[in-house]
Coordinates of C-alpha atoms in Angstrom, one line a residue:
Chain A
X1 CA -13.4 4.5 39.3
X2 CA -12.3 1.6 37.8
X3 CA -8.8 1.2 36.4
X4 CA -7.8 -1.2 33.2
X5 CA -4.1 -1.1 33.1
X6 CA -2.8 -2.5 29.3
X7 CA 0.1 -4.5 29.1
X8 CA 2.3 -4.3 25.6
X9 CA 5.9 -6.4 24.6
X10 CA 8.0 -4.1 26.7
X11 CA 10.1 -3.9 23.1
X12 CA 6.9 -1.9 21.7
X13 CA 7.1 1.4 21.6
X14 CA 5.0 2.1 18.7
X15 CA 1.3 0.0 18.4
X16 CA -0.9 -0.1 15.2
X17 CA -3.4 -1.7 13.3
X18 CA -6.9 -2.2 13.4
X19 CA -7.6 -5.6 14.3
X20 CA -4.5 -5.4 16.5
X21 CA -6.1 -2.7 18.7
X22 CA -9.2 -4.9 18.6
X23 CA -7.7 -7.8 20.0
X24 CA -5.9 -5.7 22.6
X25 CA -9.6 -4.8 23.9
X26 CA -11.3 -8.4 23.3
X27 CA -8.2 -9.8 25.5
X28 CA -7.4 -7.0 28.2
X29 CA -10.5 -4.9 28.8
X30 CA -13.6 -6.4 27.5
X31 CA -14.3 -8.5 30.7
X32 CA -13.1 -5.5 32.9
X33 CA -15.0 -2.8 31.7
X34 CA -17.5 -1.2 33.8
X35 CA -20.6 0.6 31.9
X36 CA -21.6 1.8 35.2
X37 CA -18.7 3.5 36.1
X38 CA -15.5 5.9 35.1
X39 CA -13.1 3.7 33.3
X40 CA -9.5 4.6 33.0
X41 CA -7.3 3.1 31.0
X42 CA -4.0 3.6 30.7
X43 CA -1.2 2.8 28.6
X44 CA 2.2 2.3 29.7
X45 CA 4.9 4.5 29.6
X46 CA 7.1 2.4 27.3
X47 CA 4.8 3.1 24.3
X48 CA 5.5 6.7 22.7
X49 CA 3.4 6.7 19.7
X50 CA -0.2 5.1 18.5
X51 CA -2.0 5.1 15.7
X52 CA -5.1 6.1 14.7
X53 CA -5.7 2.3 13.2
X54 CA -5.0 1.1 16.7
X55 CA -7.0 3.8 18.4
X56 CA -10.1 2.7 16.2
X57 CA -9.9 -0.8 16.2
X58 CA -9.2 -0.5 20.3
X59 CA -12.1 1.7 21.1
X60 CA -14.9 0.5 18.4
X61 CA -16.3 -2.0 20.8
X62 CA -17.5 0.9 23.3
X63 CA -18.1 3.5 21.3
X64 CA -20.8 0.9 19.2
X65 CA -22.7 0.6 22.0
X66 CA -22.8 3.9 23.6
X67 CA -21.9 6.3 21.0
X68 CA -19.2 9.3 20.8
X69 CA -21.9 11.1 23.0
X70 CA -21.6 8.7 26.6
X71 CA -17.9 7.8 25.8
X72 CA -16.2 10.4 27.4
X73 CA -18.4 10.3 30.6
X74 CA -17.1 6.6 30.4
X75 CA -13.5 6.2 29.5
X76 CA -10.8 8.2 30.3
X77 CA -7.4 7.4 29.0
X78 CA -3.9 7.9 30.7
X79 CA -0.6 7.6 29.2
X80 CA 3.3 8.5 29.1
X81 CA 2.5 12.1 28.2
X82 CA -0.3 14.3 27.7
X83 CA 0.6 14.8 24.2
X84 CA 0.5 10.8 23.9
X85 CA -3.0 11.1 25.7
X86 CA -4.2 14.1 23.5
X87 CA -3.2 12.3 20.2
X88 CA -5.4 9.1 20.9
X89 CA -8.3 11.1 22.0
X90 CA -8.1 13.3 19.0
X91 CA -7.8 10.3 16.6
X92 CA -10.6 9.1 17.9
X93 CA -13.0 11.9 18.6
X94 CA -12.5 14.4 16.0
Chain B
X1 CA 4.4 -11.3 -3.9
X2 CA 1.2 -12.1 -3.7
X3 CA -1.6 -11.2 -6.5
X4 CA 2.0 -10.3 -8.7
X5 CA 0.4 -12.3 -11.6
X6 CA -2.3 -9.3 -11.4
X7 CA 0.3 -7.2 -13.1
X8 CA -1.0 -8.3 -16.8
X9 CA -3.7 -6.4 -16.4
X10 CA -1.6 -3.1 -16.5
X11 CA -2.0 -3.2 -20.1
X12 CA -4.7 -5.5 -22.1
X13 CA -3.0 -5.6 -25.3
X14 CA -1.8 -9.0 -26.4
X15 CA -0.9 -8.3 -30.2
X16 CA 2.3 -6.3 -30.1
X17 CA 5.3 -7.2 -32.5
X18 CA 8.1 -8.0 -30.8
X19 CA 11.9 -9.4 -31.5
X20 CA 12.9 -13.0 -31.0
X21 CA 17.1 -13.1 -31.2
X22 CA 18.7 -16.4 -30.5
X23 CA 15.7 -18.1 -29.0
X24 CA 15.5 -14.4 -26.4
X25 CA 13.0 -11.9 -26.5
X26 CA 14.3 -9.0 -26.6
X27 CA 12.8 -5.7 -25.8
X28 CA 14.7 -2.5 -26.3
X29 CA 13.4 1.1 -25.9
X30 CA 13.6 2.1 -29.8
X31 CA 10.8 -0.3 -29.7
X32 CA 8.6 0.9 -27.7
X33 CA 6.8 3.4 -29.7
X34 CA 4.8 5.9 -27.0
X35 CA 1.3 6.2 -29.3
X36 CA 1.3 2.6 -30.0
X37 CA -0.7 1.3 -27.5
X38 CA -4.4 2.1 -28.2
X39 CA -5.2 4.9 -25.8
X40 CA -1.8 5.8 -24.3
X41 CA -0.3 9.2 -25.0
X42 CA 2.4 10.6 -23.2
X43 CA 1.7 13.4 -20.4
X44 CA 0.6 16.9 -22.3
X45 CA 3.3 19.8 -21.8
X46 CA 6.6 17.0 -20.8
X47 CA 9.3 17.5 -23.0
X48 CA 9.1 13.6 -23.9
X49 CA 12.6 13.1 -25.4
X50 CA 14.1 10.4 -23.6
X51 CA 11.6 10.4 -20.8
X52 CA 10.5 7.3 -19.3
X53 CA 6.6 7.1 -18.0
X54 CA 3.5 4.3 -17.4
X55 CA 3.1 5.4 -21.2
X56 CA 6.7 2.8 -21.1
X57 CA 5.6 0.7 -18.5
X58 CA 2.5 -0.1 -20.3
X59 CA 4.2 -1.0 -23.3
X60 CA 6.7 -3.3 -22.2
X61 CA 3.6 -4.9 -20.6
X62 CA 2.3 -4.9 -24.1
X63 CA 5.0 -7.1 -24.9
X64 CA 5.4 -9.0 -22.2
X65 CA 1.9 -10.4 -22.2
X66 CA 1.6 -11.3 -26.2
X67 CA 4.9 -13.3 -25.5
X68 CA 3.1 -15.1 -23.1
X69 CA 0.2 -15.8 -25.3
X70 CA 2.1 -16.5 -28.4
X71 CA 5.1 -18.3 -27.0
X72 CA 2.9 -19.8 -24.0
X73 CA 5.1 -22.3 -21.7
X74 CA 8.3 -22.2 -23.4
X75 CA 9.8 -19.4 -20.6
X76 CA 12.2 -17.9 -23.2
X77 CA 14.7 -15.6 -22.0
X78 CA 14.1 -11.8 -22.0
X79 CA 16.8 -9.1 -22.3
X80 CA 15.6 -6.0 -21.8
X81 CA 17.6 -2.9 -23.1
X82 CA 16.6 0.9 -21.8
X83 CA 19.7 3.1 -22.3
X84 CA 19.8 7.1 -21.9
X85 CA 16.2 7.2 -20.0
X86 CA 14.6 10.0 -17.5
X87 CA 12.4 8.0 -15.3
X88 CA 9.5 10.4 -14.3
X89 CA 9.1 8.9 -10.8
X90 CA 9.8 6.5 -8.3
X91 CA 6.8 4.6 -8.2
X92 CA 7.6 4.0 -12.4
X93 CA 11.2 2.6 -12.0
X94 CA 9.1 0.0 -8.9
X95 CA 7.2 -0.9 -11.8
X96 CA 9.8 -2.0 -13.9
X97 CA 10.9 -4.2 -11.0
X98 CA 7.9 -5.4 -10.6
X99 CA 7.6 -6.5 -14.5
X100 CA 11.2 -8.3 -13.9
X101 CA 10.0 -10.4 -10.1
X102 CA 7.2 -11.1 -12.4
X103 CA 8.6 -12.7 -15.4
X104 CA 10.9 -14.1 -13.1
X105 CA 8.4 -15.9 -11.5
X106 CA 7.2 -17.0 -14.2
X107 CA 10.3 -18.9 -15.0
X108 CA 12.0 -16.3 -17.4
X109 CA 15.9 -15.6 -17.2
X110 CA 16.5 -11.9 -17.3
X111 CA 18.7 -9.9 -18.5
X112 CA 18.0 -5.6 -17.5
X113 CA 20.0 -3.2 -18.5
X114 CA 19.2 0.2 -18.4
X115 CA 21.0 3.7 -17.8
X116 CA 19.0 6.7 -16.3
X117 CA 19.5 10.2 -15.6
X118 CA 20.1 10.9 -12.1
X119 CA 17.7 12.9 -10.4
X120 CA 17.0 13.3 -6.6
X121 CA 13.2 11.5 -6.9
X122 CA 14.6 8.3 -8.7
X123 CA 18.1 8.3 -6.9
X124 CA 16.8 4.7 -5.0
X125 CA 17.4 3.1 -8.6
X126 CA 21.1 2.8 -7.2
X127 CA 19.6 0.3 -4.3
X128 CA 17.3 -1.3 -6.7
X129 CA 17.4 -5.3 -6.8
X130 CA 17.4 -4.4 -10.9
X131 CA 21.7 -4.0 -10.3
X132 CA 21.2 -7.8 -10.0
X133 CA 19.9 -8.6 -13.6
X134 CA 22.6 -7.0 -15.7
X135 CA 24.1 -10.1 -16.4
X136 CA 20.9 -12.6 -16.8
X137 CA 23.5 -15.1 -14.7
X138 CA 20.7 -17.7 -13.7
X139 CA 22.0 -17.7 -10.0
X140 CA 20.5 -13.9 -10.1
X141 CA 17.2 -15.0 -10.6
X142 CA 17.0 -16.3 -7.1
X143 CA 19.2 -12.9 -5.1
X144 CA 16.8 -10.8 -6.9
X145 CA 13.7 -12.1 -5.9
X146 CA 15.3 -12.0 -2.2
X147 CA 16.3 -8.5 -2.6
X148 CA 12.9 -7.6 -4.0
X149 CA 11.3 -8.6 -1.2
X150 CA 13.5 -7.6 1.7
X151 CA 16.6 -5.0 1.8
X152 CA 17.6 -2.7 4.3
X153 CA 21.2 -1.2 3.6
X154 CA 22.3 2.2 3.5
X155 CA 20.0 5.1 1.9
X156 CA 17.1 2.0 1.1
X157 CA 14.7 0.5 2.8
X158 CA 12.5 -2.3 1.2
X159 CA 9.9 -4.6 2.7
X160 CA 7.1 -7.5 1.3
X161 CA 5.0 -7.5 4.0
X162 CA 2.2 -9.5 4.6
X163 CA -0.3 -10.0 7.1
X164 CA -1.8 -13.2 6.9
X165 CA -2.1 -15.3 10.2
X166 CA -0.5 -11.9 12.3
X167 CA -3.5 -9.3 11.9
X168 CA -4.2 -9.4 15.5
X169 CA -0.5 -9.0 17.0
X170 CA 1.5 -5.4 16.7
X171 CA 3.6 -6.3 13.4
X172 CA 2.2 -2.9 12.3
X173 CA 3.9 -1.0 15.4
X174 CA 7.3 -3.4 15.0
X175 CA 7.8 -2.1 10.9
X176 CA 7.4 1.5 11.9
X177 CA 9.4 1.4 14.5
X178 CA 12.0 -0.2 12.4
X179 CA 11.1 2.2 9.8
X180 CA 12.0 5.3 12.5
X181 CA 14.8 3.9 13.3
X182 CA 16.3 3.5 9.6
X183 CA 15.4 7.2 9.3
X184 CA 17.6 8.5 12.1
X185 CA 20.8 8.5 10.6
X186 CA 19.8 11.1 7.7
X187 CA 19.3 14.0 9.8
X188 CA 15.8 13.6 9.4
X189 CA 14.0 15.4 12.7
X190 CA 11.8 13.6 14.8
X191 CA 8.7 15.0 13.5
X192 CA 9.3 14.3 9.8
X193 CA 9.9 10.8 10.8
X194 CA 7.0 9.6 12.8
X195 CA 4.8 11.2 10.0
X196 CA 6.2 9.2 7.7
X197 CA 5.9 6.0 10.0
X198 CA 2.8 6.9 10.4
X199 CA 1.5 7.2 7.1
X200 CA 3.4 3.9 6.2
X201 CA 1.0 1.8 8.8
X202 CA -2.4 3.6 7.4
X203 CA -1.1 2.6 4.4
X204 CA 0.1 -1.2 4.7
X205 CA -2.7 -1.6 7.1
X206 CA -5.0 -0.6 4.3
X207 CA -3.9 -3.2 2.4
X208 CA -3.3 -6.1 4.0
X209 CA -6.7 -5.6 5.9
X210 CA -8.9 -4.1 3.2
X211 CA -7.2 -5.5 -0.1
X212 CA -6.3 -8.8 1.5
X213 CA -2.8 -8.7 -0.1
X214 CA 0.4 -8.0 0.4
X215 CA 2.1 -4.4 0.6
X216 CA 5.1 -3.5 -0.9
X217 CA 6.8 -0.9 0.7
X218 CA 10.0 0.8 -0.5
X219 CA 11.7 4.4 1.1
X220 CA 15.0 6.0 0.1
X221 CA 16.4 8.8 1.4
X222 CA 18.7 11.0 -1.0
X223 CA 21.0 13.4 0.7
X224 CA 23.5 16.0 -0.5
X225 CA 21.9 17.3 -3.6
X226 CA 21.9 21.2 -4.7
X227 CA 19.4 22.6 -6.7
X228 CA 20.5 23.9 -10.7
X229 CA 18.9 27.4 -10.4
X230 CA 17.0 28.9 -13.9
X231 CA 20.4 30.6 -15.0
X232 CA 22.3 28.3 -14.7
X233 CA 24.1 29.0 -11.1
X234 CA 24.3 26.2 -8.5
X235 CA 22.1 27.3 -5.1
X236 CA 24.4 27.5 -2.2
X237 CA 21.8 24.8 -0.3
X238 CA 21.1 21.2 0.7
X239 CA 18.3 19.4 -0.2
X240 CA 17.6 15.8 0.5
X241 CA 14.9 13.8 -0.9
X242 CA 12.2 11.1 0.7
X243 CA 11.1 9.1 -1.7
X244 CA 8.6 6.4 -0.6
X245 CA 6.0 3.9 -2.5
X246 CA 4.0 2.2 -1.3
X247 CA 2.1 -0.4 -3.6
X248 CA -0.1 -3.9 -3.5
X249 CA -1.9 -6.1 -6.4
X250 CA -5.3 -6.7 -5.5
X251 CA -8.9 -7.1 -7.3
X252 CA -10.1 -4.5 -4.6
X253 CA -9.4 -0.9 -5.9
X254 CA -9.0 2.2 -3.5
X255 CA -12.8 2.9 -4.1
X256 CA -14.4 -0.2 -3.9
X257 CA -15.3 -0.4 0.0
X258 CA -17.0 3.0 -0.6
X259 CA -18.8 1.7 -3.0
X260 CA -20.2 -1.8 -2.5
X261 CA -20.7 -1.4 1.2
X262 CA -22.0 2.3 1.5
X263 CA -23.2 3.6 -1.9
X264 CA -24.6 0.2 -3.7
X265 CA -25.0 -1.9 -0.5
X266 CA -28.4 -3.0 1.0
X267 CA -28.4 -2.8 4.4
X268 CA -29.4 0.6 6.2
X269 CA -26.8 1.6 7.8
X270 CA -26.9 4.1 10.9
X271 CA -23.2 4.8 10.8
X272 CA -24.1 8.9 10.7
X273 CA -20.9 9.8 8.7
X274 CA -21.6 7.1 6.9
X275 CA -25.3 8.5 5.6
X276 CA -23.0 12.0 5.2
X277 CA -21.4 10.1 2.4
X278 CA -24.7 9.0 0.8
X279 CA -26.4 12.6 0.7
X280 CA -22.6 14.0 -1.0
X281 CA -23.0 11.1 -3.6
X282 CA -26.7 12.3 -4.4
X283 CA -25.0 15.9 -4.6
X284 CA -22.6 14.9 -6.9
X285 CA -24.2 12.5 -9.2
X286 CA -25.7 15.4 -10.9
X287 CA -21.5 17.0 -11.1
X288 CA -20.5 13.8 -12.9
X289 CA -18.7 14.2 -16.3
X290 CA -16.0 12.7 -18.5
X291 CA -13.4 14.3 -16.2
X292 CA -14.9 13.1 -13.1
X293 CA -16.9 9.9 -12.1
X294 CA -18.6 7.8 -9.4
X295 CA -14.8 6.3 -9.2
X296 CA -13.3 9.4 -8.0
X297 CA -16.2 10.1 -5.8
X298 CA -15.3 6.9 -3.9
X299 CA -11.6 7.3 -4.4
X300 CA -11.9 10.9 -2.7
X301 CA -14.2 9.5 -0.4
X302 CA -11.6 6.8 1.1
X303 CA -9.7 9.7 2.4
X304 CA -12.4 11.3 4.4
X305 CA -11.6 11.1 8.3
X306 CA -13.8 7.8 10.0
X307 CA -14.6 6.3 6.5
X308 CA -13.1 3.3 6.2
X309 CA -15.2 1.0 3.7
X310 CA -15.5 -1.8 5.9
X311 CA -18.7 -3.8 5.9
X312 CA -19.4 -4.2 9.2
X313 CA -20.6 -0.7 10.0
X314 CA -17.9 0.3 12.9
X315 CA -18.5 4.0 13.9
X316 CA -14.6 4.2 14.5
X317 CA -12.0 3.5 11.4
X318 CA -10.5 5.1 8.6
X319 CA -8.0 8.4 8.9
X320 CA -7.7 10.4 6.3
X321 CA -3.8 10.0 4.9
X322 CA -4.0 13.7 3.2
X323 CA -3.9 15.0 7.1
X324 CA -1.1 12.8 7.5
X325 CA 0.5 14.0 4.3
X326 CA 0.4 17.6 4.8
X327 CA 2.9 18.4 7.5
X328 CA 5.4 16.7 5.4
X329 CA 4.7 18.6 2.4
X330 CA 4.3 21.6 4.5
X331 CA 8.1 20.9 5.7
X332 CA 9.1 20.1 1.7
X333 CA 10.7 22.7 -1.3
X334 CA 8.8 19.8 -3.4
X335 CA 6.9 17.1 -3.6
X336 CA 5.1 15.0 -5.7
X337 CA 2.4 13.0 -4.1
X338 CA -0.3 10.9 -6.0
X339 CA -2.2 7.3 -5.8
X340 CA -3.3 5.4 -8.4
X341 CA -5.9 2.7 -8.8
X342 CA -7.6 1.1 -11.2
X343 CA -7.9 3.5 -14.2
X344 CA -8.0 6.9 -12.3
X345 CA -5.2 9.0 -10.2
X346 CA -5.8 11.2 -7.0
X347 CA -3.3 13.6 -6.9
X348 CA -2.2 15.3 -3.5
X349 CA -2.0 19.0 -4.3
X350 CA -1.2 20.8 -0.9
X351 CA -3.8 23.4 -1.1
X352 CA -6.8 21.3 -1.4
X353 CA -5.8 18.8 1.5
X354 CA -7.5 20.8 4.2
X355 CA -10.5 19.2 6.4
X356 CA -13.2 21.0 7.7
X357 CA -14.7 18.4 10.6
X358 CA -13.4 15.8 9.1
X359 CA -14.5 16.1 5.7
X360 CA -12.0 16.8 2.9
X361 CA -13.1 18.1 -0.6
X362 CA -9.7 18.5 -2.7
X363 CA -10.9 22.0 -4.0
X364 CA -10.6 25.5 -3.0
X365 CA -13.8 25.9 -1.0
X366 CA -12.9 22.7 1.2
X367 CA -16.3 21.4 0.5
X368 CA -16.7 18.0 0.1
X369 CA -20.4 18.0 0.3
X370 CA -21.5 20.1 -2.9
X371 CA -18.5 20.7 -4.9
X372 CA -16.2 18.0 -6.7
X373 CA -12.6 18.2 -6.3
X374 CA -10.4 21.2 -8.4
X375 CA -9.6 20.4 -11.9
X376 CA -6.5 17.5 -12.5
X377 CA -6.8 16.2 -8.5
X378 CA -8.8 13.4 -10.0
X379 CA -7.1 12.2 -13.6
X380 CA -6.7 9.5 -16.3
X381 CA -3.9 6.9 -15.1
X382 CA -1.4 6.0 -17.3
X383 CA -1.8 2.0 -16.7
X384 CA -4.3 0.3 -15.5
X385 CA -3.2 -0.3 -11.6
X386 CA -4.8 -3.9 -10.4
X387 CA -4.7 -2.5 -6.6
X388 CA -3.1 0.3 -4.9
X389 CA 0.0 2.1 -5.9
X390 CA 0.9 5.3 -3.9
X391 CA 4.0 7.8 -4.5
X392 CA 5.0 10.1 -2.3
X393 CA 7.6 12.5 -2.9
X394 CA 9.3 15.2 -0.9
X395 CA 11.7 17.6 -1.2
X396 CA 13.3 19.0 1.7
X397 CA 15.9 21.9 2.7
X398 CA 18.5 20.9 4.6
X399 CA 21.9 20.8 6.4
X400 CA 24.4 18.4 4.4
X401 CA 24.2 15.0 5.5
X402 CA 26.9 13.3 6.9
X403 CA 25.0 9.6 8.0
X404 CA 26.9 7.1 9.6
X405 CA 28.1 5.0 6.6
X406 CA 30.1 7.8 4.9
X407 CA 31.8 8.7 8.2
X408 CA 34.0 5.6 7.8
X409 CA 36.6 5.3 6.3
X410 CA 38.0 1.9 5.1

């Protein structure tokens, strides 16, 4: 299993936007991900809320080359609560 | 603000009569004539005494633009007079501040007076940078434009925001936080007030990322008001209003990423929701009429769930803001929630904002696929909007309000 933990301004508690949660992956998890392996990533407990934008722009990379299908045999996602964790999957895959 | 000089294009007469006084123009509401303007009528059914609409709005735009054609650089002064009005709606009394930053920018001294009927949806006029104009005093010209852009005081909160050069940091995530935060104080529960900072980053995000422009944002929250009842009795309840717009000035309309990069664009794309949206355009071509066109097709269209217009074919993107909408209007006695773009409207009935997989339809069968959206979702605007203009209004029940600036006492 392979772990990607995501580092934020401890002052954020909310994180949005599209090309923000692009640049989050380019930056933080793009030369750590594993396509071979479980990934978990996981958000830290500081941030309470993110949006879909963020969500979107964060995941597009993997999802674009293995589809919704492989991503969840991929990437699993931790965070402050399981609501928190429930929201981002739910933005993303539904 | 950027794009503001987009704001001509509201109206595209240039050949209106208007009254020169001393070397001012002056524009005054027994002026403004509501079937003047060639195609403009005012809303069917509205008792239309007094009330102030885009049918207004359009006309003082009138104006406003033939002065500029006829009197060119000479930056005349303008007084603008609108006594003993009934603004319809929020997003109409932003307009008119909108009309004043831009003749402002455009060197004018103004002078705005205006009186209005009180009502809990247009309560924000109170905060409105327009209490800076009623004297024309030149030193004004420069606290308005400040206040225009930026205010955060008491029952209003006002930003300019744009994006260039910080796309890729979390200024998204900072404003709604701030936004929560200006929210507490009213009482407002937690709920209520991440969906609204919620919808305010689809929104700005929209626009600073898809219409490369800036994104005015403006929220007021009126407390304390009790509802007249049909006899004439005052109801023993609270109600508190949220009033929010949400507007930019752009050449991109809501529906334009729909269409020039999925309907009319060349390359094949594999996106699989995106091919979804070209089989329900070949269904509804053959429902296309005077009331409904291939602009609201790709208006509705840029509220379906993972469609997000963008060119570069992402399978992620795009969340449909009726979703986000819905809870709050769920929670409301009222609301009134619409967009406007270009020539059409989208209105946000709550019965037809439910998704089926992700696909919305705006009608009673929640099909999006084979059916158009019910009668009067999609509609005639009453200006032309260069970009994006949302109002979103909601009515809710509650406990009187005591925030923390009338506890007090000085």
């Amino acid at each position: 299993m392979n772990t990607i933990v995501l580092h934020f301004d401890k002052a954020d508690t909310r994180i949005a936007g599209n090309p923000y949660g692009k640049e989050v992956f380019r930056t933080q998890v793009k030369d750590k991900i594993d396509y071979n392996d479980k990934n978990v990533i996981i958000f830290p407990d500081e941030v309470k809320r993110v949006a879909s934008s963020f969500t979107q722009g964060f995941f597009s990379e993997i999802i674009n080359s293995v589809g919704y299908s492989k991503f969840l045999e991929l990437v699993d996602v931790q965070a402050g609560s399981e609501a928190l964790k429930n929201q981002i999957m739910e933005d993303l895959l539904y | 603000m950027k794009n503001i000089e987009l704001l001509s294009k509201i109206c595209s007469q240039r050949n209106t009569r208007y009254t020169i006084k001393n070397g001012t123009v002056v524009i005054k509401l027994n002026m403004i004539n509501k079937n003047k303007v060639q195609g403009m009528t005012a809303p069917e059914g509205l008792d239309i005494k007094n009330l102030f609409t885009g049918c207004e709005i359009g006309q003082i735009m009138a104006i406003v633009n033939t002065v500029e054609k006829t009197q060119m650089n000479t930056n005349n002064p303008i007084f603008i007079s609108l006594p003993h009005i009934r603004i319809i709606d929020k997003l109409t009394y932003i307009f008119l501040e909108c009309i004043c930053y831009y003749l402002i920018e455009r060197g004018h001294r103004v002078t705005f007076q205006m009186n209005c009927y009180n009502s809990i949806e247009v309560s924000g006029v109170d905060s409105s940078p327009l209490l800076f104009l009623t004297n024309g005093k030149p030193e004004n010209m420069k606290k308005y434009k400040e206040k225009f852009s930026f205010d955060i005081y008491r029952n209003h909160y006002r930003r300019v925001i744009n994006g260039d050069g910080i796309e890729n940091t979390n200024f998204l995530g900072t404003y709604a936080q701030e936004i929560d935060t200006f929210l507490k104080p009213f009482g407002i529960d937690d709920d209520c007030r991440d969906i609204i900072a919620t919808v305010y980053t689809e929104l700005v995000g929209n626009a600073v990322e898809h219409a490369d422009s800036e994104c005015l944002i403006d929220i007021d929250v009126a407390p304390d008001y009790k509802k007249v009842l049909d006899d004439g009795t005052i109801e023993n309840k609270y109600y508190y209003g949220i009033n929010i717009v949400v507007l930019n000035f752009s050449d991109t309309l809501l529906g334009d990423g729909i269409k020039d990069n999925i309907l009319d664009s060349n390359m094949k794309s594999k996106n699989e929701r995106y091919l979804k949206v070209i089989t329900a355009y070949c269904n509804h071509q053959k429902l296309f009429s005077d009331d409904y066109s291939k602009e609201d097709f790709c208006n509705v269209t840029a509220f379906q769930n993972k469609i997000s217009g963008r060119a570069n074919d992402d399978e992620t993107g795009g969340t449909g803001l009726p979703r986000l909408i819905k809870p709050l209007q769920e929670m409301a006695s009222d609301d009134k929630c619409y967009v406007i773009s270009g020539n059409r409207c989208v209105n946000f009935w709550k019965d037809q904002l439910t998704y089926d997989k992700g696909w919305i339809g705006f009608n009673d069968k929640n099909d999006y696929f084979y059916s158009k959206p019910a009668p009067g979702v999609c509609n005639d605007c009453l200006i032309y909007m260069p970009g994006t203009a949302y109002n979103l209004t909601f009515v809710m029940e509650g406990k009187e309000i005591k925030n923390e600036y009338d506890s007090a006492s000085f």
